[in-house]
C-alpha cells in the first residue's frame, strides 16, 4: 500500500509539471528556445528632418502643381493627393492655371500613369525609412494606389535603398527598364484602382 501511494504521488507530481499549472489547470508557458526563424526587423520611422525634407521634396513630384496634400502619417507612410481643377482653385486660389491647362497637362504624355507609378517609386527610393505610399489623383476619375516598399521591391526585383546611392543601378534597373509607356500600363493595371 505504501509503495502504491508513493507511485501515485510521484506520478501526480510528474503529471502536474507537464503542461498545466496546479493553480488553474491552464497550459504552462512554453520553454524559451532558440529559433532559426529570422528576427523581426525593427520598424524604421522618419526623423523630423526627413519629414521636413519630404515636405520640400513633394511639390517637385510630377504634377506637383496639382498636389493639395503631401503628408507623412504613422511616421513611415506618405499620403499624396492630386486635386481636380475645381478643388485646386479652392485650395490654391493664387494659381494662374486654367481648366484647359489642367486638362492638357493630365491628358498629354501619359502624365496620369507617370504620377501614379513613377512618383511612389521615387519616394520609396529617396526616403529609405518610408514604408508605404498612397496616392490619390482626381482627374475625370478618382485614381488611387497604395503600395508598400516590400511589394514594389519584389515587383521591380531591386532594393530601392541601393538605387539611391547607385545612380547607374537606378537608371539601368528602374528608369530604363520600367519607366516606359508599356511598363507603366502594366503597373497601373496591377496597382491602381479607378472609380
mmCIF file of C-alpha atoms in Angstrom:
data_model
loop_
_atom_site.group_PDB
_atom_site.id
_atom_site.type_symbol
_atom_site.label_atom_id
_atom_site.label_comp_id
_atom_site.label_asym_id
_atom_site.label_seq_id
_atom_site.Cartn_x
_atom_site.Cartn_y
_atom_site.Cartn_z
ATOM 1 C CA UNK A 1 0.000 0.000 0.000
ATOM 2 C CA UNK A 2 2.819 2.366 0.898
ATOM 3 C CA UNK A 3 4.522 1.613 -2.373
ATOM 4 C CA UNK A 4 1.342 2.323 -4.413
ATOM 5 C CA UNK A 5 0.840 5.651 -2.607
ATOM 6 C CA UNK A 6 4.385 6.727 -3.398
ATOM 7 C CA UNK A 7 3.930 5.713 -7.048
ATOM 8 C CA UNK A 8 0.631 7.652 -7.339
ATOM 9 C CA UNK A 9 2.150 10.657 -5.569
ATOM 10 C CA UNK A 10 5.213 10.546 -7.850
ATOM 11 C CA UNK A 11 3.042 10.202 -10.935
ATOM 12 C CA UNK A 12 0.922 13.168 -9.780
ATOM 13 C CA UNK A 13 3.997 15.354 -9.355
ATOM 14 C CA UNK A 14 5.354 14.400 -12.774
ATOM 15 C CA UNK A 15 1.986 14.998 -14.466
ATOM 16 C CA UNK A 16 1.452 18.340 -12.762
ATOM 17 C CA UNK A 17 4.705 19.625 -14.235
ATOM 18 C CA UNK A 18 3.861 18.506 -17.785
ATOM 19 C CA UNK A 19 1.890 21.265 -19.403
ATOM 20 C CA UNK A 20 -0.510 22.624 -16.797
ATOM 21 C CA UNK A 21 -0.132 24.668 -13.686
ATOM 22 C CA UNK A 22 -1.706 23.427 -10.478
ATOM 23 C CA UNK A 23 -3.490 26.687 -9.730
ATOM 24 C CA UNK A 24 -5.833 26.896 -12.706
ATOM 25 C CA UNK A 25 -5.190 23.929 -14.981
ATOM 26 C CA UNK A 26 -4.069 26.233 -17.825
ATOM 27 C CA UNK A 27 -1.219 25.278 -20.098
ATOM 28 C CA UNK A 28 2.194 26.123 -18.719
ATOM 29 C CA UNK A 29 4.187 28.699 -20.650
ATOM 30 C CA UNK A 30 6.322 27.209 -23.370
ATOM 31 C CA UNK A 31 10.017 26.963 -22.694
ATOM 32 C CA UNK A 32 12.141 29.541 -24.458
ATOM 33 C CA UNK A 33 14.010 28.003 -27.345
ATOM 34 C CA UNK A 34 16.383 29.334 -29.924
ATOM 35 C CA UNK A 35 14.616 29.572 -33.265
ATOM 36 C CA UNK A 36 16.185 29.549 -36.683
ATOM 37 C CA UNK A 37 13.422 31.875 -37.958
ATOM 38 C CA UNK A 38 14.675 35.359 -38.868
ATOM 39 C CA UNK A 39 14.219 38.001 -36.212
ATOM 40 C CA UNK A 40 11.560 40.578 -36.993
ATOM 41 C CA UNK A 41 13.183 43.710 -38.360
ATOM 42 C CA UNK A 42 12.857 46.876 -36.372
ATOM 43 C CA UNK A 43 10.319 49.321 -37.817
ATOM 44 C CA UNK A 44 12.093 52.386 -39.147
ATOM 45 C CA UNK A 45 10.432 55.738 -38.730
ATOM 46 C CA UNK A 46 11.180 59.022 -40.408
ATOM 47 C CA UNK A 47 13.059 61.600 -38.405
ATOM 48 C CA UNK A 48 11.726 65.138 -38.124
ATOM 49 C CA UNK A 49 14.450 66.237 -40.556
ATOM 50 C CA UNK A 50 13.352 63.644 -43.131
ATOM 51 C CA UNK A 51 9.693 64.628 -42.745
ATOM 52 C CA UNK A 52 10.709 68.232 -43.352
ATOM 53 C CA UNK A 53 12.763 67.199 -46.396
ATOM 54 C CA UNK A 54 9.748 65.226 -47.672
ATOM 55 C CA UNK A 55 7.585 68.371 -47.392
ATOM 56 C CA UNK A 56 10.123 70.257 -49.529
ATOM 57 C CA UNK A 57 10.515 67.387 -51.992
ATOM 58 C CA UNK A 58 6.812 66.587 -52.622
ATOM 59 C CA UNK A 59 5.894 69.750 -54.590
ATOM 60 C CA UNK A 60 8.585 68.777 -57.113
ATOM 61 C CA UNK A 61 6.893 65.482 -57.996
ATOM 62 C CA UNK A 62 5.365 65.157 -61.459
ATOM 63 C CA UNK A 63 2.153 67.174 -61.407
ATOM 64 C CA UNK A 64 3.283 68.917 -58.230
ATOM 65 C CA UNK A 65 1.242 71.990 -59.036
ATOM 66 C CA UNK A 66 -1.888 69.837 -58.512
ATOM 67 C CA UNK A 67 -0.833 68.442 -55.120
ATOM 68 C CA UNK A 68 -3.067 69.679 -52.309
ATOM 69 C CA UNK A 69 -1.872 67.184 -49.702
ATOM 70 C CA UNK A 70 1.570 65.733 -49.047
ATOM 71 C CA UNK A 71 1.795 64.284 -45.550
ATOM 72 C CA UNK A 72 3.668 61.660 -43.587
ATOM 73 C CA UNK A 73 1.340 59.572 -41.399
ATOM 74 C CA UNK A 74 2.220 56.845 -38.895
ATOM 75 C CA UNK A 75 5.844 58.025 -39.162
ATOM 76 C CA UNK A 76 6.526 55.901 -42.267
ATOM 77 C CA UNK A 77 3.678 56.376 -44.779
ATOM 78 C CA UNK A 78 3.352 59.102 -47.402
ATOM 79 C CA UNK A 79 -0.064 60.354 -48.479
ATOM 80 C CA UNK A 80 -0.193 62.414 -51.675
ATOM 81 C CA UNK A 81 -3.374 63.922 -53.126
ATOM 82 C CA UNK A 82 -3.574 65.447 -56.587
ATOM 83 C CA UNK A 83 -6.702 67.602 -56.753
ATOM 84 C CA UNK A 84 -9.083 68.066 -59.629
ATOM 85 C CA UNK A 85 -9.212 71.566 -61.107
ATOM 86 C CA UNK A 86 -12.189 72.810 -59.033
ATOM 87 C CA UNK A 87 -10.607 71.674 -55.759
ATOM 88 C CA UNK A 88 -7.256 73.087 -56.809
ATOM 89 C CA UNK A 89 -8.796 76.539 -57.393
ATOM 90 C CA UNK A 90 -10.446 76.411 -53.943
ATOM 91 C CA UNK A 91 -7.309 75.344 -52.070
ATOM 92 C CA UNK A 92 -4.826 77.347 -54.153
ATOM 93 C CA UNK A 93 -6.764 80.355 -55.469
ATOM 94 C CA UNK A 94 -3.495 82.080 -56.357
ATOM 95 C CA UNK A 95 -2.771 79.517 -59.095
ATOM 96 C CA UNK A 96 -2.788 81.004 -62.560
ATOM 97 C CA UNK A 97 -3.715 77.662 -64.079
ATOM 98 C CA UNK A 98 -6.824 77.408 -66.217
ATOM 99 C CA UNK A 99 -9.097 74.411 -66.585
ATOM 100 C CA UNK A 100 -7.731 73.926 -70.114
ATOM 101 C CA UNK A 101 -4.169 73.904 -68.699
ATOM 102 C CA UNK A 102 -5.137 71.192 -66.222
ATOM 103 C CA UNK A 103 -6.818 69.087 -68.900
ATOM 104 C CA UNK A 104 -3.853 69.436 -71.242
ATOM 105 C CA UNK A 105 -1.398 68.511 -68.507
ATOM 106 C CA UNK A 106 -3.098 65.281 -67.436
ATOM 107 C CA UNK A 107 -4.200 64.151 -70.872
ATOM 108 C CA UNK A 108 -0.867 64.503 -72.617
ATOM 109 C CA UNK A 109 2.169 62.281 -72.481
ATOM 110 C CA UNK A 110 0.849 59.562 -70.150
ATOM 111 C CA UNK A 111 1.016 62.022 -67.223
ATOM 112 C CA UNK A 112 -1.537 60.236 -65.012
ATOM 113 C CA UNK A 113 0.332 56.939 -65.233
ATOM 114 C CA UNK A 114 3.660 58.656 -64.584
ATOM 115 C CA UNK A 115 2.333 60.318 -61.432
ATOM 116 C CA UNK A 116 0.752 57.091 -60.154
ATOM 117 C CA UNK A 117 3.669 54.786 -60.924
ATOM 118 C CA UNK A 118 6.946 56.667 -61.091
ATOM 119 C CA UNK A 119 6.442 59.070 -58.214
ATOM 120 C CA UNK A 120 5.664 56.486 -55.495
ATOM 121 C CA UNK A 121 8.760 54.545 -56.590
ATOM 122 C CA UNK A 122 10.884 57.713 -56.493
ATOM 123 C CA UNK A 123 9.611 58.488 -52.994
ATOM 124 C CA UNK A 124 10.464 54.986 -51.740
ATOM 125 C CA UNK A 125 13.944 55.361 -53.248
ATOM 126 C CA UNK A 126 14.544 58.862 -51.911
ATOM 127 C CA UNK A 127 13.286 58.205 -48.364
ATOM 128 C CA UNK A 128 14.620 54.855 -47.064
ATOM 129 C CA UNK A 129 12.503 54.992 -43.880
ATOM 130 C CA UNK A 130 9.307 55.374 -45.905
ATOM 131 C CA UNK A 131 7.450 52.045 -45.976
ATOM 132 C CA UNK A 132 4.221 52.883 -47.806
ATOM 133 C CA UNK A 133 2.969 55.433 -50.325
ATOM 134 C CA UNK A 134 -0.671 56.218 -51.002
ATOM 135 C CA UNK A 135 -1.537 58.445 -53.961
ATOM 136 C CA UNK A 136 -4.944 59.754 -54.964
ATOM 137 C CA UNK A 137 -5.282 61.581 -58.267
ATOM 138 C CA UNK A 138 -8.524 63.238 -59.306
ATOM 139 C CA UNK A 139 -8.956 63.965 -62.991
ATOM 140 C CA UNK A 140 -12.185 62.787 -64.578
ATOM 141 C CA UNK A 141 -11.991 59.686 -62.390
ATOM 142 C CA UNK A 142 -10.570 59.108 -58.951
ATOM 143 C CA UNK A 143 -7.371 57.061 -59.232
ATOM 144 C CA UNK A 144 -5.860 55.525 -56.122
ATOM 145 C CA UNK A 145 -2.812 53.441 -55.415
ATOM 146 C CA UNK A 146 -1.366 52.257 -52.139
ATOM 147 C CA UNK A 147 1.944 50.422 -52.366
ATOM 148 C CA UNK A 148 4.465 49.289 -49.810
ATOM 149 C CA UNK A 149 8.233 49.007 -50.108
ATOM 150 C CA UNK A 150 8.402 45.189 -49.978
ATOM 151 C CA UNK A 151 5.784 44.741 -52.711
ATOM 152 C CA UNK A 152 7.407 47.265 -55.047
ATOM 153 C CA UNK A 153 10.917 45.908 -54.481
ATOM 154 C CA UNK A 154 9.609 42.419 -55.247
ATOM 155 C CA UNK A 155 7.835 43.690 -58.378
ATOM 156 C CA UNK A 156 10.939 45.531 -59.624
ATOM 157 C CA UNK A 157 13.383 42.867 -58.347
ATOM 158 C CA UNK A 158 15.621 45.539 -56.836
ATOM 159 C CA UNK A 159 16.475 47.051 -53.461
ATOM 160 C CA UNK A 160 15.406 50.695 -53.745
ATOM 161 C CA UNK A 161 17.733 51.864 -50.963
ATOM 162 C CA UNK A 162 20.699 50.662 -53.043
ATOM 163 C CA UNK A 163 19.467 52.642 -56.055
ATOM 164 C CA UNK A 164 19.579 55.877 -54.064
ATOM 165 C CA UNK A 165 23.365 55.769 -53.883
ATOM 166 C CA UNK A 166 23.994 53.857 -57.108
ATOM 167 C CA UNK A 167 22.789 56.155 -59.904
ATOM 168 C CA UNK A 168 23.706 53.632 -62.632
ATOM 169 C CA UNK A 169 21.630 50.940 -60.923
ATOM 170 C CA UNK A 170 18.688 53.371 -60.651
ATOM 171 C CA UNK A 171 18.941 54.317 -64.325
ATOM 172 C CA UNK A 172 19.601 50.813 -65.707
ATOM 173 C CA UNK A 173 17.416 48.654 -63.464
ATOM 174 C CA UNK A 174 14.496 51.026 -62.891
ATOM 175 C CA UNK A 175 14.239 54.026 -65.212
ATOM 176 C CA UNK A 176 15.312 52.390 -68.483
ATOM 177 C CA UNK A 177 13.510 49.140 -67.723
ATOM 178 C CA UNK A 178 10.237 50.208 -66.081
ATOM 179 C CA UNK A 179 9.631 53.901 -66.782
ATOM 180 C CA UNK A 180 8.238 53.237 -70.265
ATOM 181 C CA UNK A 181 4.697 53.650 -71.501
ATOM 182 C CA UNK A 182 4.194 49.869 -71.805
ATOM 183 C CA UNK A 183 5.580 49.071 -68.344
ATOM 184 C CA UNK A 184 3.592 51.909 -66.768
ATOM 185 C CA UNK A 185 0.406 50.447 -68.275
ATOM 186 C CA UNK A 186 1.199 47.011 -66.738
ATOM 187 C CA UNK A 187 1.933 48.597 -63.366
ATOM 188 C CA UNK A 188 -1.277 50.654 -63.437
ATOM 189 C CA UNK A 189 -3.302 47.531 -64.225
ATOM 190 C CA UNK A 190 -1.801 45.780 -61.211
ATOM 191 C CA UNK A 191 -1.586 48.536 -58.577
ATOM 192 C CA UNK A 192 -4.088 51.318 -59.418
ATOM 193 C CA UNK A 193 -7.854 51.477 -58.907
ATOM 194 C CA UNK A 194 -10.018 53.875 -60.875
ATOM 195 C CA UNK A 195 -13.562 54.897 -59.862
#
